[in-house]
Tab-separated table of C-alpha atoms in Angstrom:
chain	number	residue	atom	x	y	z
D	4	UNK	CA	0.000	0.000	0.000
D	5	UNK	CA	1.493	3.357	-0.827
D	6	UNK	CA	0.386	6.928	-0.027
D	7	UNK	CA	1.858	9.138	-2.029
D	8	UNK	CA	2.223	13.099	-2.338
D	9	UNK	CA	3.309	15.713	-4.331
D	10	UNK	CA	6.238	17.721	-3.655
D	11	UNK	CA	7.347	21.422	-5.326
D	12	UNK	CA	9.555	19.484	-7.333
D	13	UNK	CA	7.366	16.938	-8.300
D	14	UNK	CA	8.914	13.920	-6.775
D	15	UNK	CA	6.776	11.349	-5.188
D	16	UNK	CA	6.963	11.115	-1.306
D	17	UNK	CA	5.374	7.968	0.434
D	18	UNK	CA	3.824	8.626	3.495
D	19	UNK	CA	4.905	5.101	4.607
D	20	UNK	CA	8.442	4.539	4.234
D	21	UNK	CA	8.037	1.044	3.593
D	22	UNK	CA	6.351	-1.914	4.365
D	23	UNK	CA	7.063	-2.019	8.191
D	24	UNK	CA	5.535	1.218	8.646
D	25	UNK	CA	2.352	0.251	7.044
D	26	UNK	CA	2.251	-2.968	9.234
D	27	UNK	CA	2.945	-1.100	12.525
D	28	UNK	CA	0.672	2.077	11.673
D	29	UNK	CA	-1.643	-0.343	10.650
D	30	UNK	CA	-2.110	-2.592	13.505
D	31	UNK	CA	-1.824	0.903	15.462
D	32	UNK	CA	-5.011	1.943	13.646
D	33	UNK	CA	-6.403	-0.857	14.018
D	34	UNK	CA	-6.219	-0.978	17.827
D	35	UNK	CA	-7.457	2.601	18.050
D	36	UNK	CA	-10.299	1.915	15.869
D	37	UNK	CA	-11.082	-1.104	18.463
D	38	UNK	CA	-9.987	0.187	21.308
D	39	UNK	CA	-13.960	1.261	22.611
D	40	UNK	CA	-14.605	-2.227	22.672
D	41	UNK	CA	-11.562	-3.732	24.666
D	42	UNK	CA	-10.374	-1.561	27.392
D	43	UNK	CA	-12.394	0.007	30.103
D	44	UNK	CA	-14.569	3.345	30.333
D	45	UNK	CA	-11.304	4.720	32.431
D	46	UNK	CA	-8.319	3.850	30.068
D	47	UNK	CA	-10.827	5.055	26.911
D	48	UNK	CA	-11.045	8.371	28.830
D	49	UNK	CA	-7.243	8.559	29.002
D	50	UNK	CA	-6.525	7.842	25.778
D	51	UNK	CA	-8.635	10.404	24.520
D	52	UNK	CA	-6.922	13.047	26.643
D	53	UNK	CA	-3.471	11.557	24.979
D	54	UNK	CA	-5.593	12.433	22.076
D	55	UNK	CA	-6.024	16.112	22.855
D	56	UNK	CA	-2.795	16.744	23.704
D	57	UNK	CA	-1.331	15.306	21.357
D	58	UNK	CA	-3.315	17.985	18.870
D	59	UNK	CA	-1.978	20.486	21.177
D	60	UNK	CA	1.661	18.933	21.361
D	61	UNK	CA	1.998	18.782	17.708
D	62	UNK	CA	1.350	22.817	17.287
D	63	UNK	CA	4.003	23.441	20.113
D	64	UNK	CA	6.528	20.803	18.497
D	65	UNK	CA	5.837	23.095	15.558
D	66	UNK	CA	6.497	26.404	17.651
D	67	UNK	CA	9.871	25.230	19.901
D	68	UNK	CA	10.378	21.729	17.840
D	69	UNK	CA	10.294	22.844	14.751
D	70	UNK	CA	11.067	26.889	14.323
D	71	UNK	CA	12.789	26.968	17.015
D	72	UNK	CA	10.401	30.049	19.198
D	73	UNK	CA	10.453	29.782	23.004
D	74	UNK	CA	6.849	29.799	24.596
D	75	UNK	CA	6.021	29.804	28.067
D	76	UNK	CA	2.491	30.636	27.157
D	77	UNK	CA	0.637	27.852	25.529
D	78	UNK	CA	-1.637	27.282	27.748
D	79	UNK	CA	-3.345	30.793	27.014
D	80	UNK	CA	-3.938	29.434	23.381
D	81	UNK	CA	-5.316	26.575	25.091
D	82	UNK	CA	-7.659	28.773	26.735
D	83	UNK	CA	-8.946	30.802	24.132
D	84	UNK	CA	-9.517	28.088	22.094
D	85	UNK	CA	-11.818	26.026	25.061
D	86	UNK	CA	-13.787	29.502	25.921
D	87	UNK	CA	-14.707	30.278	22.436
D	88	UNK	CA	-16.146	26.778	21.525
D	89	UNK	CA	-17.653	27.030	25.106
D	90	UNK	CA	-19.268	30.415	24.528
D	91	UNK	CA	-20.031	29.128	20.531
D	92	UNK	CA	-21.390	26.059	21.304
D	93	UNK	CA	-23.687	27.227	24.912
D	94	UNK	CA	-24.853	29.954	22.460
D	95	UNK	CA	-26.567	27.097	19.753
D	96	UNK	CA	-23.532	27.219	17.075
D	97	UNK	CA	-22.955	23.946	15.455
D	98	UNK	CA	-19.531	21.980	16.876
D	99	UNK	CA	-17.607	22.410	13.451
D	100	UNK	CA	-18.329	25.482	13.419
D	101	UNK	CA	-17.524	26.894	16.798
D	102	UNK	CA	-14.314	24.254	16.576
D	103	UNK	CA	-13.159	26.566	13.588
D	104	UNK	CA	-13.887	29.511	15.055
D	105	UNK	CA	-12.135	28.760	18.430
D	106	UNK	CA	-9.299	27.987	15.910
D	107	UNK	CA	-9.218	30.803	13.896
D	108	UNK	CA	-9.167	33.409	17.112
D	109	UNK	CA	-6.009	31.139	19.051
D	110	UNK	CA	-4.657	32.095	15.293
D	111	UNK	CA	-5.158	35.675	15.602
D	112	UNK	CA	-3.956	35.677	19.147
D	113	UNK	CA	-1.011	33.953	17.510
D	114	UNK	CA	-0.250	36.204	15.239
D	115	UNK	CA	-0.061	38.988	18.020
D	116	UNK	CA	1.606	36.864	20.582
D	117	UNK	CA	4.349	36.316	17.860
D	118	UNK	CA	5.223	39.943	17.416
D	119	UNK	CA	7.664	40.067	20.207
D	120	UNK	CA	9.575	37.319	18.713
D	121	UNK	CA	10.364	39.241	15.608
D	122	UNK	CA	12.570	41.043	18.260
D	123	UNK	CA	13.725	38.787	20.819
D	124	UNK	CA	14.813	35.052	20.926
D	125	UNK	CA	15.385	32.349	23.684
D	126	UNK	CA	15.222	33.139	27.262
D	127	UNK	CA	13.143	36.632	26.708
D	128	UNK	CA	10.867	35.653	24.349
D	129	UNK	CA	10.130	33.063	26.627
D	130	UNK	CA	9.469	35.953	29.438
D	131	UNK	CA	7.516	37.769	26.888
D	132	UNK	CA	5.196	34.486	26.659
D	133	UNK	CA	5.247	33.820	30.081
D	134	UNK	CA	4.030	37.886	30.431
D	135	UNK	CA	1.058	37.110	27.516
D	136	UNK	CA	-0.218	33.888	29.499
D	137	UNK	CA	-0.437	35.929	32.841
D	138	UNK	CA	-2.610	38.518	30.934
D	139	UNK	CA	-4.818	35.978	29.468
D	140	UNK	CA	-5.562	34.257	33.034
D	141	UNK	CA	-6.318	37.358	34.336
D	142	UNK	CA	-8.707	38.367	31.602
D	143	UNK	CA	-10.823	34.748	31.393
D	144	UNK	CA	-10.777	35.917	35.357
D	145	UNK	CA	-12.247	39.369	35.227
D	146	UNK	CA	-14.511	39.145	32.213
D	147	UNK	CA	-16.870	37.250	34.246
D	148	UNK	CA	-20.332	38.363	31.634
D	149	UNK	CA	-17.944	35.891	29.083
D	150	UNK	CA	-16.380	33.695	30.658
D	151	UNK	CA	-18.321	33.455	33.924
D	152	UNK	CA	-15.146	34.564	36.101
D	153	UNK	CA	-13.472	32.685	38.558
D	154	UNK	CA	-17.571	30.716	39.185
D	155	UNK	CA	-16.635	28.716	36.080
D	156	UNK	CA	-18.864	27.918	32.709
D	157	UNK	CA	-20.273	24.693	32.052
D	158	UNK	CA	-20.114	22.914	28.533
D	159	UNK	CA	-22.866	21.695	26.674
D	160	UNK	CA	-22.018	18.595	24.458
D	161	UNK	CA	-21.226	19.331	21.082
D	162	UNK	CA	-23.321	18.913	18.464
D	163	UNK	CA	-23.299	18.611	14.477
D	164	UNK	CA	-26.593	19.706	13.000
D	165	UNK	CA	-28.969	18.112	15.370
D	166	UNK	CA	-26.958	15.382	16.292
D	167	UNK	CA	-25.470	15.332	19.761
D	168	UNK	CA	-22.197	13.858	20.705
D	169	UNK	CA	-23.352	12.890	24.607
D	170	UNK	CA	-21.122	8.956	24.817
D	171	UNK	CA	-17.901	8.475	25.647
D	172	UNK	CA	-17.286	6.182	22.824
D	173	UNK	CA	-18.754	9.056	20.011
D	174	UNK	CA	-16.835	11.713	21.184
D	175	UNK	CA	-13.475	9.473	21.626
D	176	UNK	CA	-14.170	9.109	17.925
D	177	UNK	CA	-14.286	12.684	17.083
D	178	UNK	CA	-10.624	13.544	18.812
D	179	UNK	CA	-9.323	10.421	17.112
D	180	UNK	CA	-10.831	11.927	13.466
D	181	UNK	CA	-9.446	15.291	14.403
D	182	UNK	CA	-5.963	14.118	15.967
D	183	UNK	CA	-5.559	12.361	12.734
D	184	UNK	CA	-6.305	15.125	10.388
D	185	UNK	CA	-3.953	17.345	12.406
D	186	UNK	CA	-0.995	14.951	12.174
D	187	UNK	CA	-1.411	14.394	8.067
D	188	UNK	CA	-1.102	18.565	7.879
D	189	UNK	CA	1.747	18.969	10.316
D	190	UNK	CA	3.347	15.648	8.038
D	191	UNK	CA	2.746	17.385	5.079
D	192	UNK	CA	3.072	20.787	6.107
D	193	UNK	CA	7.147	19.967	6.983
D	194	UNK	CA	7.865	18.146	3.621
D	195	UNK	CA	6.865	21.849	2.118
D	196	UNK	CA	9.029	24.819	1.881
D	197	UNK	CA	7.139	26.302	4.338
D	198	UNK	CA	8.310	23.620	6.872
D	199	UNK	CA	11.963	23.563	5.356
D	200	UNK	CA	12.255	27.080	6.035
D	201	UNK	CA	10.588	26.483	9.773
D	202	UNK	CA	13.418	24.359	10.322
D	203	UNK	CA	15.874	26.205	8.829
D	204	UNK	CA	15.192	29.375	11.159
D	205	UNK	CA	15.910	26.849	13.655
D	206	UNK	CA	19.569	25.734	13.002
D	207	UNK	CA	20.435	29.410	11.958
D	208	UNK	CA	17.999	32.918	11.737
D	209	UNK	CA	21.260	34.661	10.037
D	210	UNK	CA	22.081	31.556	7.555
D	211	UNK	CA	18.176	31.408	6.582
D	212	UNK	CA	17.853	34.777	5.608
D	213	UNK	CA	20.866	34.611	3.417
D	214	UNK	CA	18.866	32.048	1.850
D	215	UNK	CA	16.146	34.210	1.299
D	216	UNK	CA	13.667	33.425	4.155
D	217	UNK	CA	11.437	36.079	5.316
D	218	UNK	CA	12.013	35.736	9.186
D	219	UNK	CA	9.153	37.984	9.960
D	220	UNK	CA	6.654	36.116	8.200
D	221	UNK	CA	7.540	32.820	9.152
D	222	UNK	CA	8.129	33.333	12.434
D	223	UNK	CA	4.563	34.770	12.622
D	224	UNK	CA	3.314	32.039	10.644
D	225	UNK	CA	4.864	29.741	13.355
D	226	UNK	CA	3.646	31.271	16.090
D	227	UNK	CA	-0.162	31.222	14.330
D	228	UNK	CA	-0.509	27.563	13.114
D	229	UNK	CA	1.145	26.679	16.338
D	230	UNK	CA	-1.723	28.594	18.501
D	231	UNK	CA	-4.256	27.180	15.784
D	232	UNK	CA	-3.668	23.832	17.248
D	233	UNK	CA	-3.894	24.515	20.123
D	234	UNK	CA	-7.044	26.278	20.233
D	235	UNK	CA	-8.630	23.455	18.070
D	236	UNK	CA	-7.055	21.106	21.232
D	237	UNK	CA	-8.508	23.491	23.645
D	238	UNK	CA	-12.228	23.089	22.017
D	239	UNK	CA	-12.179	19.389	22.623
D	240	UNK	CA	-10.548	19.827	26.143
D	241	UNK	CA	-13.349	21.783	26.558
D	242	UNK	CA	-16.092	19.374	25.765
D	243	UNK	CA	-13.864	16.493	27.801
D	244	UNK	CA	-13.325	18.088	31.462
D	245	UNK	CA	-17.087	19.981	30.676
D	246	UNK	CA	-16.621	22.710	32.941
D	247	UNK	CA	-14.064	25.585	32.792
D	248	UNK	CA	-12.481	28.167	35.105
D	249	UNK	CA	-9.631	30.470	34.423
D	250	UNK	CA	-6.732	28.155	37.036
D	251	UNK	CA	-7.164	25.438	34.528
D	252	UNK	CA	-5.246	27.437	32.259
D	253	UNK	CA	-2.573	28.924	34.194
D	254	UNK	CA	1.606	29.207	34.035
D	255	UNK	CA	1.589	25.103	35.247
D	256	UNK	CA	-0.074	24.026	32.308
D	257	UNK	CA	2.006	25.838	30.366
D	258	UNK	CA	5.282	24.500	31.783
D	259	UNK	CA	3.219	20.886	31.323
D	260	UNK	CA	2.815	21.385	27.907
D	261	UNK	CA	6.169	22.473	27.438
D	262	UNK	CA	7.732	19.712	29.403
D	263	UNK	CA	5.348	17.496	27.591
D	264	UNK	CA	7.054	18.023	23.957
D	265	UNK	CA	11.011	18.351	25.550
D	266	UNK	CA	10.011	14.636	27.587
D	267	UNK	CA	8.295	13.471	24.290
D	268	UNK	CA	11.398	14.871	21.777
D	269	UNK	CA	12.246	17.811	20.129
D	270	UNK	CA	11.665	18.256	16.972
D	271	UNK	CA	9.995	14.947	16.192
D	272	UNK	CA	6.348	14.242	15.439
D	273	UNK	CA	6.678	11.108	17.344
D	274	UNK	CA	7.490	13.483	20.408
D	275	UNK	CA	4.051	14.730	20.235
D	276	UNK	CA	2.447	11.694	20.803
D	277	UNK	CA	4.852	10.294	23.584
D	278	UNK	CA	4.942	13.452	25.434
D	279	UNK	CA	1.283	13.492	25.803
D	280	UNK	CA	1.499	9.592	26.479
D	281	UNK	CA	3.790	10.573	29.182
D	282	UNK	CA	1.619	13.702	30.526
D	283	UNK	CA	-1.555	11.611	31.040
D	284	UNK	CA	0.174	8.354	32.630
D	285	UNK	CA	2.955	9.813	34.856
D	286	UNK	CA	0.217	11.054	37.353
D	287	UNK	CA	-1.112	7.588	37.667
D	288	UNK	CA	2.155	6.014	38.156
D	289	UNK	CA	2.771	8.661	40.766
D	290	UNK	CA	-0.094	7.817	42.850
D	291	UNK	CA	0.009	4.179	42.374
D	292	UNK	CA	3.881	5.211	44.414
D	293	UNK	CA	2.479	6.791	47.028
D	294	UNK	CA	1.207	3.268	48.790
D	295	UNK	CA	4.864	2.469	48.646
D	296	UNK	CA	6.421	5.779	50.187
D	297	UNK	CA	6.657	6.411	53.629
D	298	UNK	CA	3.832	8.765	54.539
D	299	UNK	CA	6.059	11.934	54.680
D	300	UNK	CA	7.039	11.662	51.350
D	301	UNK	CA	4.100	9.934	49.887
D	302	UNK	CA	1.583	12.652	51.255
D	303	UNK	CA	3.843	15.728	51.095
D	304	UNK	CA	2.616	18.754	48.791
D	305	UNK	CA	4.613	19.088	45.748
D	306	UNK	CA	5.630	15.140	45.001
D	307	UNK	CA	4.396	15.300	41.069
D	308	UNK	CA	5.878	18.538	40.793
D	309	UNK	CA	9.581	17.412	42.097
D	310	UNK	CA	9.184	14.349	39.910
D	311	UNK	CA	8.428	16.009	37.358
D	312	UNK	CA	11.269	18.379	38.009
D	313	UNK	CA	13.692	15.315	37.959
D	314	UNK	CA	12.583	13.719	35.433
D	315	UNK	CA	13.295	16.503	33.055
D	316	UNK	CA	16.625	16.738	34.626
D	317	UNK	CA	17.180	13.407	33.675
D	318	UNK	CA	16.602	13.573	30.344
D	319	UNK	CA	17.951	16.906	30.015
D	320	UNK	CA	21.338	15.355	31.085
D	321	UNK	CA	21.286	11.600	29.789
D	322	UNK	CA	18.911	12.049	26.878
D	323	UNK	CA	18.691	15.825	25.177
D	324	UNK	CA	16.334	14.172	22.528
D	325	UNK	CA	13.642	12.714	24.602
D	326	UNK	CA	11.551	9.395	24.577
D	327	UNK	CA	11.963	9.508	20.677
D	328	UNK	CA	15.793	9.865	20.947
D	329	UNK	CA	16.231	6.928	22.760
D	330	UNK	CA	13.856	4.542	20.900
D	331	UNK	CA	15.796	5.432	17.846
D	332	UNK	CA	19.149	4.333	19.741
D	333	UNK	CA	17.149	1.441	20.715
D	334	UNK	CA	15.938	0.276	17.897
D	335	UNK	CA	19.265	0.885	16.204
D	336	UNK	CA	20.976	-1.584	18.677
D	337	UNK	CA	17.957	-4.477	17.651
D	338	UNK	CA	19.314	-3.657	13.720
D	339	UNK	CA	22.350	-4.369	14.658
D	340	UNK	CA	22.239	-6.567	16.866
D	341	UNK	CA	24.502	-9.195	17.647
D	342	UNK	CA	26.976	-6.733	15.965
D	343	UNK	CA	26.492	-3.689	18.395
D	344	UNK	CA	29.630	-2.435	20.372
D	345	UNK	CA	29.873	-0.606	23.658
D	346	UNK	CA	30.103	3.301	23.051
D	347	UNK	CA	28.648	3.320	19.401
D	348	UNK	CA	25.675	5.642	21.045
D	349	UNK	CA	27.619	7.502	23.308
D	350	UNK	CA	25.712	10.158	25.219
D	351	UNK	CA	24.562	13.201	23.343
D	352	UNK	CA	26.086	16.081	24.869
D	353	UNK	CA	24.992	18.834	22.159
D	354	UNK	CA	22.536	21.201	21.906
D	355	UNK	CA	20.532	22.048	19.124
D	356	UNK	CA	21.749	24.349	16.917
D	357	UNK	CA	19.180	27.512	17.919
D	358	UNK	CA	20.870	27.341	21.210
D	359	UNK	CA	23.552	28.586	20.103
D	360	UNK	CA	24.914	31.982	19.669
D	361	UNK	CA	24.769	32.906	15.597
């Protein structure tokens, strides 16, 4: 089975690479398209909030992955997107509708939010993020005749033209349709010059626009497919947890989500998927600890946040390229296997190349 596409220079790309890819994406499918009818109600929930993230993950591998662009702001994106399908969709507007919408403004705020990166890079644009989330929490706070305040708005279940989408299995359906969709464009979207020239603001702003890149215009671009995403993900978040209130969306989430694609693998598409993999079923293996922890540890404030915190360290020191990275090593060792030799994958002790002074 091939799926092919059309590059600018007419070449044919296959989507699979070959044959193993089609068997494993396959059976992957496969299991997804089963999976309401073989695991519990509880795991089915789970996986569709691996699901949502994952939509959201991919737009900021796209952002920090990708370009390049420091954000310590997602989660506002996040936000907008869930209140305006909230406000859409209490208000009688159809779900694909109010899903585009709540798309379409996250883009917009995008575009804005991205202006300050036409200026500054790394560790300031990263303030400058961190600044625009703050503002947005405080708004969905105070603008309490929108977003009913710090009381909280409840979410009706989306609908399509009379049909409501009230089961779990139905609406596990819909993020699987839509998680889909978004991974084909972000696929497609960086086998295109437009993603070529993502990536090469990345490894160097000055080399790219010797090559003719417009750094204003991608950057913004960036910055407004990347918030895009994540206000589609922040419509079905919405319609998931089914009740909203400005903490939900704070600095913490941010700094998840952001931990989520660095955990899962920079720049990797894969990275999306395992960082939100790792989001969703780190809490659970956390609690399922806490029976074995002495009670001072075990019930002390602040345990997921300190694992978290070393965790990250972890791979920060021992694995720079995330869950991705070392799957690759590993499956590079099963290749070559019986052949493999201590210190062929030494530890990678580089960074990438937009961390570095140009």
């Amino acid at each position: 089975m091939r799926f092919i596409f059309k590059t600018d220079y007419d070449q044919d790309i296959k989507l699979a690479k070959h044959g193993g890819h089609v068997f494993w994406y396959g059976l992957l499918g496969l299991f997804l398209l089963v999976a309401p009818w073989v695991i519990e109600e509880y795991w089915l929930a789970q996986l569709t909030f691996v699901l949502i993230y994952a939509v959201v993950g991919l737009g900021l591998m796209l952002l920090s992955g990708f370009t390049g662009l420091f954000s310590l702001g997602h989660a506002a994106f996040l936000g907008v997107g869930a209140y305006t399908e909230t406000v859409m969709v209490n208000a009688g507007v159809p779900f694909p509708i109010a899903m585009a919408c709540a798309g379409l403004l996250a883009a917009a705020v995008g575009m804005v939010v991205g202006l300050p990166a036409l200026r500054v890079k790394g560790i300031y644009l990263g303030m400058a993020t961190l600044a625009f989330g703050f503002i947005v929490e405080e708004g969905m706070a105070r603008w309490e005749s929108v977003t009913g305040g710090n009381s909280g708005l409840s979410v009706m279940p989306p609908s399509m033209f009379g049909w409501e989408l009230e089961s779990t299995n139905e609406f596990y359906f819909l993020c699987l349709v839509v998680t889909v969709l978004a991974t084909l464009a972000i696929v497609n979207l960086m086998r295109s010059s437009t993603g070529r020239a993502f990536v090469a603001i990345r490894d160097s702003e000055i080399s790219a626009q010797s090559m003719g890149i417009h750094l204003a215009r991608y950057k913004t671009l960036s910055f407004a497919l990347s918030a895009a995403l994540a206000g589609i993900g922040g419509a079905l978040y919405a319609h998931k947890i089914q009740f909203l209130s400005p903490e939900q969306f704070s600095i913490i989430q941010s700094i998840d989500l952001l931990l989520m694609v660095v955990i899962g693998g920079l720049g990797s598409i894969h990275g999306a998927f395992l960082g939100a993999i790792f989001l969703i079923v780190m809490p659970q293996l956390i609690a399922l600890g806490k029976d074995y922890l002495p009670d001072a540890i075990g019930q002390a404030a602040g345990l997921q946040g300190t694992v978290y915190g070393l965790v990250l360290i972890a791979f920060v020191l021992f694995e720079p390229m995330g869950l991705y990275g070392r799957w690759l090593k590993v499956r590079a060792y099963i290749q070559l296997f019986p052949f493999y030799r201590r210190g062929m994958f030494k530890r990678q002790k580089t960074f990438q190349k937009s961390d570095r002074l140009k």
